[in-house]
Coordinates of C-alpha atoms in Angstrom, one line a residue:
X1 CA -37.7 38.1 55.3
X2 CA -37.8 34.4 54.2
X3 CA -39.1 35.5 50.8
X4 CA -36.3 38.0 50.3
X5 CA -33.7 35.3 51.2
X6 CA -35.4 32.8 48.8
X7 CA -35.4 35.3 46.0
X8 CA -31.7 36.3 46.6
X9 CA -30.5 32.8 46.7
X10 CA -32.5 31.8 43.7
X11 CA -31.2 34.8 41.7
X12 CA -27.6 34.0 42.8
X13 CA -28.1 30.3 41.8
X14 CA -29.4 31.0 38.3
X15 CA -26.0 31.7 36.7
X16 CA -24.6 28.5 38.2
X17 CA -27.6 26.5 36.9
X18 CA -27.1 28.1 33.5
X19 CA -23.4 27.1 33.4
X20 CA -24.3 23.6 34.6
X21 CA -26.9 23.3 31.8
X22 CA -24.4 24.5 29.2
X23 CA -21.8 22.0 30.4
X24 CA -24.1 19.1 30.2
X25 CA -25.9 20.1 27.0
X26 CA -25.3 17.7 24.2
X27 CA -23.6 15.1 26.5
X28 CA -26.4 12.6 26.3
X29 CA -25.6 10.3 23.4
X30 CA -28.2 8.8 21.2
X31 CA -25.6 6.3 19.9
X32 CA -25.5 2.7 21.0
X33 CA -22.6 0.9 22.7
X34 CA -20.6 -1.4 20.4
X35 CA -17.8 -4.0 20.6
X36 CA -15.0 -4.3 18.0
X37 CA -13.4 -7.8 18.1
X38 CA -9.6 -8.3 18.2
X39 CA -8.1 -8.2 14.8
X40 CA -11.1 -6.4 13.4
X41 CA -11.8 -2.8 12.4
X42 CA -14.9 -0.8 13.4
X43 CA -16.5 -1.0 9.9
X44 CA -14.9 -4.2 8.7
X45 CA -12.4 -2.6 6.4
X46 CA -8.7 -3.4 6.3
X47 CA -6.3 -0.4 6.4
X48 CA -2.6 -1.2 6.6
X49 CA 0.3 1.2 7.3
X50 CA 2.8 1.0 4.5
X51 CA 0.6 -1.7 3.0
X52 CA 1.8 -4.3 5.6
X53 CA 1.0 -3.4 9.2
X54 CA -2.7 -3.6 10.3
X55 CA -3.9 -0.2 11.6
X56 CA -7.4 -1.1 12.8
X57 CA -9.9 1.7 13.6
X58 CA -11.6 0.8 16.8
X59 CA -13.6 3.9 17.6
X60 CA -14.4 6.3 14.8
X61 CA -14.8 10.0 14.7
X62 CA -18.3 9.2 13.4
X63 CA -19.0 7.5 16.8
X64 CA -17.8 10.6 18.8
X65 CA -19.0 13.5 16.7
X66 CA -15.4 14.1 15.7
X67 CA -14.0 14.2 19.2
X68 CA -11.9 11.0 19.2
X69 CA -10.5 8.3 17.0
X70 CA -8.9 5.1 18.4
X71 CA -6.6 2.8 16.5
X72 CA -5.0 -0.6 17.2
X73 CA -1.7 -0.8 15.3
X74 CA 0.2 -4.1 14.9
X75 CA 3.7 -3.8 13.4
X76 CA 5.6 -6.6 11.8
X77 CA 8.8 -4.7 11.1
X78 CA 11.1 -2.1 12.3
X79 CA 9.5 0.9 10.6
X80 CA 7.6 4.1 11.5
X81 CA 6.2 7.3 10.0
X82 CA 8.0 10.3 8.7
X83 CA 8.7 13.1 11.2
X84 CA 5.5 15.1 11.1
X85 CA 3.3 17.7 12.9
X86 CA -0.4 17.6 13.6
X87 CA -1.8 21.1 13.7
X88 CA -5.2 20.2 15.3
X89 CA -4.8 16.8 17.1
X90 CA -3.1 15.5 20.2
X91 CA -2.0 11.9 20.1
X92 CA -1.7 9.4 22.9
X93 CA 0.1 6.1 22.3
X94 CA 0.1 3.1 24.7
X95 CA 2.6 0.3 23.8
X96 CA 0.9 -3.1 24.2
X97 CA 3.7 -5.3 22.9
X98 CA 7.3 -4.7 21.8
X99 CA 9.4 -1.7 22.1
X100 CA 9.3 1.7 20.3
X101 CA 11.5 4.8 20.1
X102 CA 9.6 8.1 20.0
X103 CA 11.1 11.4 19.0
X104 CA 9.0 14.4 20.2
X105 CA 10.5 17.8 19.6
X106 CA 14.1 17.5 20.8
X107 CA 13.3 14.6 23.2
X108 CA 13.8 10.9 22.6
X109 CA 12.0 8.2 24.6
X110 CA 12.1 4.4 24.4
X111 CA 8.7 2.9 25.4
X112 CA 8.0 -0.7 26.4
X113 CA 4.8 -2.6 26.9
X114 CA 2.5 -0.9 29.4
X115 CA 3.9 2.6 28.9
X116 CA 2.0 5.6 27.4
X117 CA 3.2 8.7 25.8
X118 CA 1.3 12.0 25.1
X119 CA 2.2 13.9 22.0
X120 CA 0.8 17.4 22.0
X121 CA -0.4 19.0 18.8
X122 CA 2.1 21.4 17.1
X123 CA 5.2 19.5 18.2
X124 CA 7.1 17.5 15.5
X125 CA 7.2 13.8 16.3
X126 CA 7.7 10.3 15.0
X127 CA 8.4 6.8 16.2
X128 CA 10.1 3.6 15.1
X129 CA 9.4 0.0 16.2
X130 CA 12.5 -1.5 17.7
X131 CA 11.3 -5.1 17.9
X132 CA 10.3 -7.6 15.2
X133 CA 6.7 -7.4 16.3
X134 CA 4.9 -4.7 18.2
X135 CA 1.5 -3.4 19.0
X136 CA 0.1 0.0 20.1
X137 CA -3.3 1.4 20.8
X138 CA -3.4 5.1 20.0
X139 CA -5.9 7.9 20.3
X140 CA -6.3 11.1 18.3
X141 CA -8.2 13.9 20.0
X142 CA -10.0 15.6 18.4
X143 CA -10.3 13.0 15.6
X144 CA -9.7 15.4 12.7
X145 CA -9.2 13.9 9.3
X146 CA -6.9 11.0 10.3
X147 CA -9.2 8.2 9.4
X148 CA -9.5 9.6 5.9
X149 CA -5.8 10.1 5.7
X150 CA -5.1 6.4 6.5
X151 CA -7.7 5.2 4.0
X152 CA -6.2 7.5 1.3
X153 CA -2.6 6.4 2.0
X154 CA -3.7 2.7 2.0
X155 CA -5.4 3.1 -1.4
X156 CA -2.3 4.5 -3.2
X157 CA -0.6 2.0 -5.6
X158 CA 2.8 3.7 -5.4
X159 CA 4.6 6.0 -3.0
X160 CA 3.6 9.6 -3.7
X161 CA 6.2 12.2 -4.8
X162 CA 7.4 14.6 -2.0
X163 CA 5.2 17.4 -3.4
X164 CA 2.2 15.0 -3.5
X165 CA 2.9 13.8 0.0
X166 CA 3.0 17.5 1.2
X167 CA -0.4 18.1 -0.4
X168 CA -1.9 15.0 1.2
X169 CA -0.6 15.9 4.6
X170 CA -1.8 19.5 4.3
X171 CA -5.3 18.4 3.3
X172 CA -5.3 16.4 6.6
X173 CA -4.0 19.2 8.8
X174 CA -0.5 17.8 9.0
X175 CA 3.0 18.6 7.7
X176 CA 6.0 16.4 7.0
X177 CA 9.0 18.0 8.5
X178 CA 11.6 15.2 8.2
X179 CA 12.4 11.6 7.3
X180 CA 11.4 8.5 9.3
X181 CA 13.7 7.3 12.0
X182 CA 16.2 4.5 11.1
X183 CA 17.9 1.9 13.3

């Protein structure tokens, strides 16, 4: 009787063990921990939003097999991006310094230092800095092509035409759906 109980329990446990193995497969990283200093970017490059505002990459999609990118944005003016949609990434912003107005779908939120906002993929959104100086840490999950988008935009010598801007955004799984916010 003990043998029958053992075999039954073992057979019943096998699917659970298979699921556990599947869930943990590939979770062991062969990468090494790293530190990125304040005011520095992961790979030492300088990428600036609108050519002025540091947008430092802290954790790259290369570090996370495409699962996550983390940026540290410092704003020196009351600006923000166009109203846009990410088709494949969620975004999470935490305000570290200053104040920002976010528009997400039909909702408007003003965030101050210490507050975090989650922006689900597929919902049009934008933000504008309300203070002379501000800083945010933000995450993109999965990372998608955002690092490449910021590098490309930073390399442009002049503002792209609306058609060219549409093509650039489409190539990076986004779409511009409206102008930036104004004060």
